[in-house]
Amino acid sequence: MLNICICQLIKDEQRYIEEWIDYHLNLGISKFVLFEDYNSTSHLEVLSKYGNKVILYKLLDVLNDDEIKVIKDNTLDANRQHAVWQCFYRLHKNDFDCCFFIDPDEYIHCDYDIFHNDLQYLYEDPTISIIRYKWKCVTANGNIKDPFPNQKYSIVNTYTQLLNNKNLEYDSNFKCAIFLRKIKSYNDFNHIPHGPWEGNHITYSPIPIYHYLTKSWEEYVWRLLQKGEQQNKKYDRKLETFFEINTDLLSYKDDLMKEYQNVKYKYNDYT
């Protein structure tokens, strides 16, 4: 069986990260390589129970000078993520057969045997080094407010309604896995997952990644505010995304947009 890991930058994911890890451990992921953002609260207490299944880095403790320059590069849309991918490749390029780059609100939706058989088949093809996966949105199931305030709960069991909008599912939102031993250099790796997708070394898997981006209006807005997105020129567009995913809540849109600033004060207990 292949040695598979998940790599990601995390920030204040204490409420949801255990289910995400448990789910993917059951799917056969060997290890999680997580980089804790420099302005995040600590995940150490939550993650300590996983022992060597989780490698947790504090972001600024492991980046080298070149990777810190990446964070300061204003030409990149996701500076810190690019720095994390570069650092991960430097530290772990020889440690794993395959690495997935998915967030703590994204779940590989597949049967165990199908998942591993598909990966093994593609791994044995010498022409393939990158796999693209479809990214499918799951709606907030009509929730404006948090359905389980001040407690942890199962995302997978709570949110079950898929968005029926192929423009949002497939056009630009693809996730990827990389066969690390087939990547020739970091320059090649650096094009994943936000750069060019050219060449015959890429293939496409029918296995979807379920994205639980919107759990409720309150939680979604809090996430944007918590990440400082209100300073981002794309912030208004991101607010619109909620209603593109949750069309059943469009009738509440005007009222909700007027009071979104009040949301951040309700979620301080989760960080």
Short mmCIF file of C-alpha atoms in Angstrom, two decimals:
data_model
loop_
_atom_site.label_atom_id
_atom_site.label_comp_id
_atom_site.label_asym_id
_atom_site.label_seq_id
_atom_site.Cartn_x
_atom_site.Cartn_y
_atom_site.Cartn_z
CA MET A 1 0.00 0.00 0.00
CA LEU A 2 1.18 3.51 -0.81
CA ASN A 3 2.42 5.81 1.94
CA ILE A 4 -0.03 8.72 1.64
CA CYS A 5 -0.07 12.01 3.50
CA ILE A 6 -2.14 15.18 3.63
CA CYS A 7 -0.36 18.54 3.83
CA GLN A 8 -2.06 21.80 4.73
CA LEU A 9 -1.77 25.20 6.39
CA ILE A 10 -4.21 25.47 9.31
CA LYS A 11 -5.60 28.32 11.36
CA ASP A 12 -8.03 28.00 14.28
CA GLU A 13 -9.45 24.66 13.17
CA GLN A 14 -9.90 23.18 16.67
CA ARG A 15 -13.62 22.71 16.34
CA TYR A 16 -13.53 20.62 13.18
CA ILE A 17 -10.08 19.15 12.71
CA GLU A 18 -10.52 15.93 14.70
CA GLU A 19 -13.35 14.65 12.52
CA TRP A 20 -11.33 15.55 9.40
CA ILE A 21 -8.30 13.61 10.63
CA ASP A 22 -10.30 10.61 11.88
CA TYR A 23 -12.22 10.41 8.60
CA HIS A 24 -9.08 10.36 6.46
CA LEU A 25 -7.19 8.00 8.78
CA ASN A 26 -10.06 5.56 8.23
CA LEU A 27 -9.62 6.10 4.50
CA GLY A 28 -5.99 4.99 4.80
CA ILE A 29 -4.07 8.27 4.97
CA SER A 30 -0.78 7.52 6.73
CA LYS A 31 0.14 10.92 8.14
CA PHE A 32 -0.85 14.58 8.30
CA VAL A 33 1.80 17.27 7.82
CA LEU A 34 0.24 20.45 9.18
CA PHE A 35 1.65 23.95 9.32
CA GLU A 36 0.07 26.15 11.99
CA ASP A 37 -0.32 29.72 10.77
CA TYR A 38 1.66 32.27 12.75
CA ASN A 39 -1.48 34.11 13.96
CA SER A 40 -3.41 30.95 14.86
CA THR A 41 -4.25 29.72 18.33
CA SER A 42 -2.48 26.48 19.22
CA HIS A 43 -3.74 23.10 17.98
CA LEU A 44 -1.25 21.14 20.09
CA GLU A 45 -3.73 20.03 22.74
CA VAL A 46 -6.28 18.84 20.18
CA LEU A 47 -3.73 17.03 18.01
CA SER A 48 -1.50 15.47 20.67
CA LYS A 49 -3.68 12.34 20.88
CA TYR A 50 -2.70 11.40 17.32
CA GLY A 51 0.97 10.85 18.20
CA ASN A 52 3.16 10.31 15.15
CA LYS A 53 0.16 10.34 12.81
CA VAL A 54 0.37 14.14 12.82
CA ILE A 55 3.42 16.32 12.26
CA LEU A 56 2.64 19.84 13.44
CA TYR A 57 4.93 22.72 12.54
CA LYS A 58 4.69 26.32 13.61
CA LEU A 59 4.91 28.13 10.33
CA LEU A 60 7.62 30.68 11.06
CA ASP A 61 9.78 28.12 12.91
CA VAL A 62 10.43 26.03 9.78
CA LEU A 63 10.39 28.40 6.81
CA ASN A 64 13.77 29.30 5.34
CA ASP A 65 14.64 32.70 3.88
CA ASP A 66 13.42 31.84 0.39
CA GLU A 67 10.09 30.62 1.73
CA ILE A 68 9.62 33.74 3.84
CA LYS A 69 10.15 35.76 0.65
CA VAL A 70 7.25 33.82 -0.88
CA ILE A 71 4.97 35.03 1.93
CA LYS A 72 5.90 38.62 1.10
CA ASP A 73 5.35 38.16 -2.64
CA ASN A 74 2.32 40.29 -3.52
CA THR A 75 1.94 38.63 -6.92
CA LEU A 76 0.66 35.39 -5.34
CA ASP A 77 -2.98 34.92 -4.34
CA ALA A 78 -2.15 32.47 -1.56
CA ASN A 79 1.30 33.51 -0.34
CA ARG A 80 1.40 31.44 2.83
CA GLN A 81 0.10 28.33 1.11
CA HIS A 82 2.78 28.64 -1.56
CA ALA A 83 5.40 28.94 1.18
CA VAL A 84 3.98 25.87 2.93
CA TRP A 85 4.08 23.77 -0.27
CA GLN A 86 7.68 24.80 -0.86
CA CYS A 87 8.65 24.03 2.74
CA PHE A 88 6.81 20.70 2.69
CA TYR A 89 8.62 19.64 -0.47
CA ARG A 90 11.98 20.60 1.01
CA LEU A 91 11.37 18.68 4.24
CA HIS A 92 9.38 15.65 3.06
CA LYS A 93 9.85 15.04 -0.66
CA ASN A 94 11.39 11.62 0.03
CA ASP A 95 9.11 10.58 2.89
CA PHE A 96 5.84 9.80 1.09
CA ASP A 97 4.66 8.24 -2.14
CA CYS A 98 1.69 10.56 -2.49
CA CYS A 99 0.47 13.81 -0.93
CA PHE A 100 -2.96 15.38 -1.02
CA PHE A 101 -3.37 19.13 -0.55
CA ILE A 102 -6.82 19.56 0.96
CA ASP A 103 -8.22 21.86 3.65
CA PRO A 104 -9.87 20.80 6.92
CA ASP A 105 -13.28 21.48 5.38
CA GLU A 106 -12.59 19.17 2.43
CA TYR A 107 -13.17 15.40 2.48
CA ILE A 108 -12.13 12.75 -0.05
CA HIS A 109 -15.48 11.12 -0.77
CA CYS A 110 -14.81 7.53 -1.71
CA ASP A 111 -14.90 3.90 -0.66
CA TYR A 112 -11.62 2.66 0.89
CA ASP A 113 -10.87 0.00 -1.73
CA ILE A 114 -11.78 2.19 -4.70
CA PHE A 115 -9.62 5.01 -3.36
CA HIS A 116 -6.52 2.85 -2.92
CA ASN A 117 -6.98 0.83 -6.10
CA ASP A 118 -7.32 4.05 -8.10
CA LEU A 119 -4.19 5.56 -6.54
CA GLN A 120 -2.14 2.38 -6.97
CA TYR A 121 -3.14 2.07 -10.62
CA LEU A 122 -2.13 5.67 -11.35
CA TYR A 123 1.06 5.39 -9.31
CA GLU A 124 2.23 2.49 -11.45
CA ASP A 125 1.83 4.56 -14.62
CA PRO A 126 5.25 6.23 -15.14
CA THR A 127 3.72 9.09 -17.15
CA ILE A 128 1.51 10.37 -14.33
CA SER A 129 2.72 12.51 -11.43
CA ILE A 130 -0.31 14.69 -10.68
CA ILE A 131 -3.97 13.83 -10.16
CA ARG A 132 -6.77 16.38 -10.28
CA TYR A 133 -9.93 15.77 -8.26
CA LYS A 134 -13.34 17.33 -8.71
CA TRP A 135 -14.32 19.76 -6.00
CA LYS A 136 -18.00 19.52 -5.05
CA CYS A 137 -19.72 21.99 -2.72
CA VAL A 138 -21.99 20.85 0.10
CA THR A 139 -24.62 23.39 1.17
CA ALA A 140 -25.37 24.67 4.68
CA ASN A 141 -28.63 22.68 4.71
CA GLY A 142 -30.60 25.92 5.13
CA ASN A 143 -28.77 26.98 8.31
CA ILE A 144 -28.45 30.70 8.97
CA LYS A 145 -27.35 30.19 12.56
CA ASP A 146 -25.02 27.54 13.94
CA PRO A 147 -27.06 24.32 14.34
CA PHE A 148 -24.97 23.21 17.33
CA PRO A 149 -23.71 26.37 19.09
CA ASN A 150 -20.70 26.07 21.39
CA GLN A 151 -20.09 22.38 20.75
CA LYS A 152 -18.30 20.07 18.36
CA TYR A 153 -20.40 18.04 15.95
CA SER A 154 -20.13 15.86 12.86
CA ILE A 155 -19.88 17.86 9.64
CA VAL A 156 -20.26 14.80 7.43
CA ASN A 157 -23.46 13.66 9.15
CA THR A 158 -24.98 17.14 9.45
CA TYR A 159 -24.50 18.52 5.93
CA THR A 160 -25.82 16.20 3.27
CA GLN A 161 -27.14 18.39 0.45
CA LEU A 162 -24.85 18.78 -2.57
CA LEU A 163 -24.89 21.94 -4.63
CA ASN A 164 -26.33 21.32 -8.09
CA ASN A 165 -24.26 23.92 -9.94
CA LYS A 166 -21.53 22.56 -12.18
CA ASN A 167 -20.02 26.00 -12.74
CA LEU A 168 -19.07 26.17 -9.07
CA GLU A 169 -18.19 22.50 -8.80
CA TYR A 170 -15.88 21.96 -11.72
CA ASP A 171 -14.75 25.03 -13.65
CA SER A 172 -11.96 26.34 -11.47
CA ASN A 173 -12.08 24.52 -8.16
CA PHE A 174 -9.95 21.44 -8.51
CA LYS A 175 -7.86 19.83 -5.81
CA CYS A 176 -4.86 17.64 -6.41
CA ALA A 177 -2.61 14.85 -5.24
CA ILE A 178 1.04 14.54 -6.21
CA PHE A 179 3.27 11.50 -6.51
CA LEU A 180 6.25 13.11 -4.82
CA ARG A 181 8.90 10.73 -6.13
CA LYS A 182 7.87 11.57 -9.69
CA ILE A 183 8.23 15.34 -9.31
CA LYS A 184 11.59 16.39 -10.68
CA SER A 185 12.05 19.68 -8.82
CA TYR A 186 10.30 22.26 -6.71
CA ASN A 187 9.68 24.39 -9.83
CA ASP A 188 7.52 21.56 -11.13
CA PHE A 189 5.85 21.12 -7.77
CA ASN A 190 5.28 24.87 -7.38
CA HIS A 191 2.69 24.82 -10.15
CA ILE A 192 0.45 22.74 -7.93
CA PRO A 193 -2.31 23.41 -7.20
CA HIS A 194 -2.64 27.07 -8.33
CA GLY A 195 -0.38 27.19 -11.38
CA PRO A 196 -0.53 25.85 -14.94
CA TRP A 197 -2.01 22.40 -15.50
CA GLU A 198 -0.24 21.45 -18.67
CA GLY A 199 1.54 18.33 -19.84
CA ASN A 200 0.76 14.64 -20.09
CA HIS A 201 1.91 14.04 -16.50
CA ILE A 202 -1.54 15.12 -15.25
CA THR A 203 -4.63 12.95 -15.08
CA TYR A 204 -8.16 13.33 -13.70
CA SER A 205 -9.88 11.16 -11.14
CA PRO A 206 -13.66 10.63 -10.91
CA ILE A 207 -13.38 10.61 -7.12
CA PRO A 208 -14.82 13.90 -5.74
CA ILE A 209 -13.57 16.09 -2.92
CA TYR A 210 -16.57 17.24 -0.87
CA HIS A 211 -16.15 20.84 0.26
CA TYR A 212 -18.04 21.85 3.40
CA LEU A 213 -17.37 25.54 2.84
CA THR A 214 -20.65 26.88 4.23
CA LYS A 215 -21.91 25.34 7.46
CA SER A 216 -24.15 28.33 8.26
CA TRP A 217 -24.23 32.01 7.34
CA GLU A 218 -22.86 32.94 10.77
CA GLU A 219 -19.98 30.48 10.62
CA TYR A 220 -19.10 31.40 7.03
CA VAL A 221 -18.92 35.13 7.75
CA TRP A 222 -16.98 34.53 10.94
CA ARG A 223 -14.40 32.56 8.96
CA LEU A 224 -13.94 35.43 6.52
CA LEU A 225 -13.62 38.01 9.29
CA GLN A 226 -11.35 35.79 11.36
CA LYS A 227 -8.98 35.38 8.42
CA GLY A 228 -8.89 39.10 7.80
CA GLU A 229 -10.71 38.73 4.50
CA GLN A 230 -12.52 42.06 4.98
CA GLN A 231 -9.23 43.65 3.94
CA ASN A 232 -9.20 41.59 0.74
CA LYS A 233 -10.48 43.22 -2.45
CA LYS A 234 -12.33 39.96 -3.18
CA TYR A 235 -14.23 40.04 0.13
CA ASP A 236 -17.59 41.18 -1.29
CA ARG A 237 -17.30 38.49 -3.95
CA LYS A 238 -16.72 35.88 -1.25
CA LEU A 239 -19.87 36.98 0.57
CA GLU A 240 -21.80 36.48 -2.68
CA THR A 241 -20.40 32.95 -2.92
CA PHE A 242 -22.42 31.91 0.12
CA PHE A 243 -25.67 32.62 -1.70
CA GLU A 244 -24.47 30.98 -4.91
CA ILE A 245 -23.96 27.80 -2.90
CA ASN A 246 -27.06 28.25 -0.73
CA THR A 247 -29.70 29.38 -3.19
CA ASP A 248 -32.45 28.36 -0.74
CA LEU A 249 -31.37 31.31 1.46
CA LEU A 250 -31.48 33.97 -1.26
CA SER A 251 -34.69 35.46 0.13
CA TYR A 252 -32.78 36.37 3.33
CA LYS A 253 -29.79 37.87 1.52
CA ASP A 254 -30.47 41.59 1.93
CA ASP A 255 -31.13 41.35 5.66
CA LEU A 256 -28.15 39.08 6.28
CA MET A 257 -25.73 41.30 4.36
CA LYS A 258 -26.72 44.28 6.51
CA GLU A 259 -25.78 42.66 9.80
CA TYR A 260 -22.82 40.42 8.94
CA GLN A 261 -20.38 42.54 10.97
CA ASN A 262 -22.12 41.43 14.18
CA VAL A 263 -21.30 37.79 13.53
CA LYS A 264 -17.65 37.83 14.54
CA TYR A 265 -18.48 38.52 18.19
CA LYS A 266 -20.47 35.30 18.48
CA TYR A 267 -17.65 32.97 17.52
CA ASN A 268 -14.77 34.02 19.76
CA ASP A 269 -15.19 30.92 21.93
CA TYR A 270 -14.10 28.63 19.08
CA THR A 271 -10.55 30.00 18.88
#
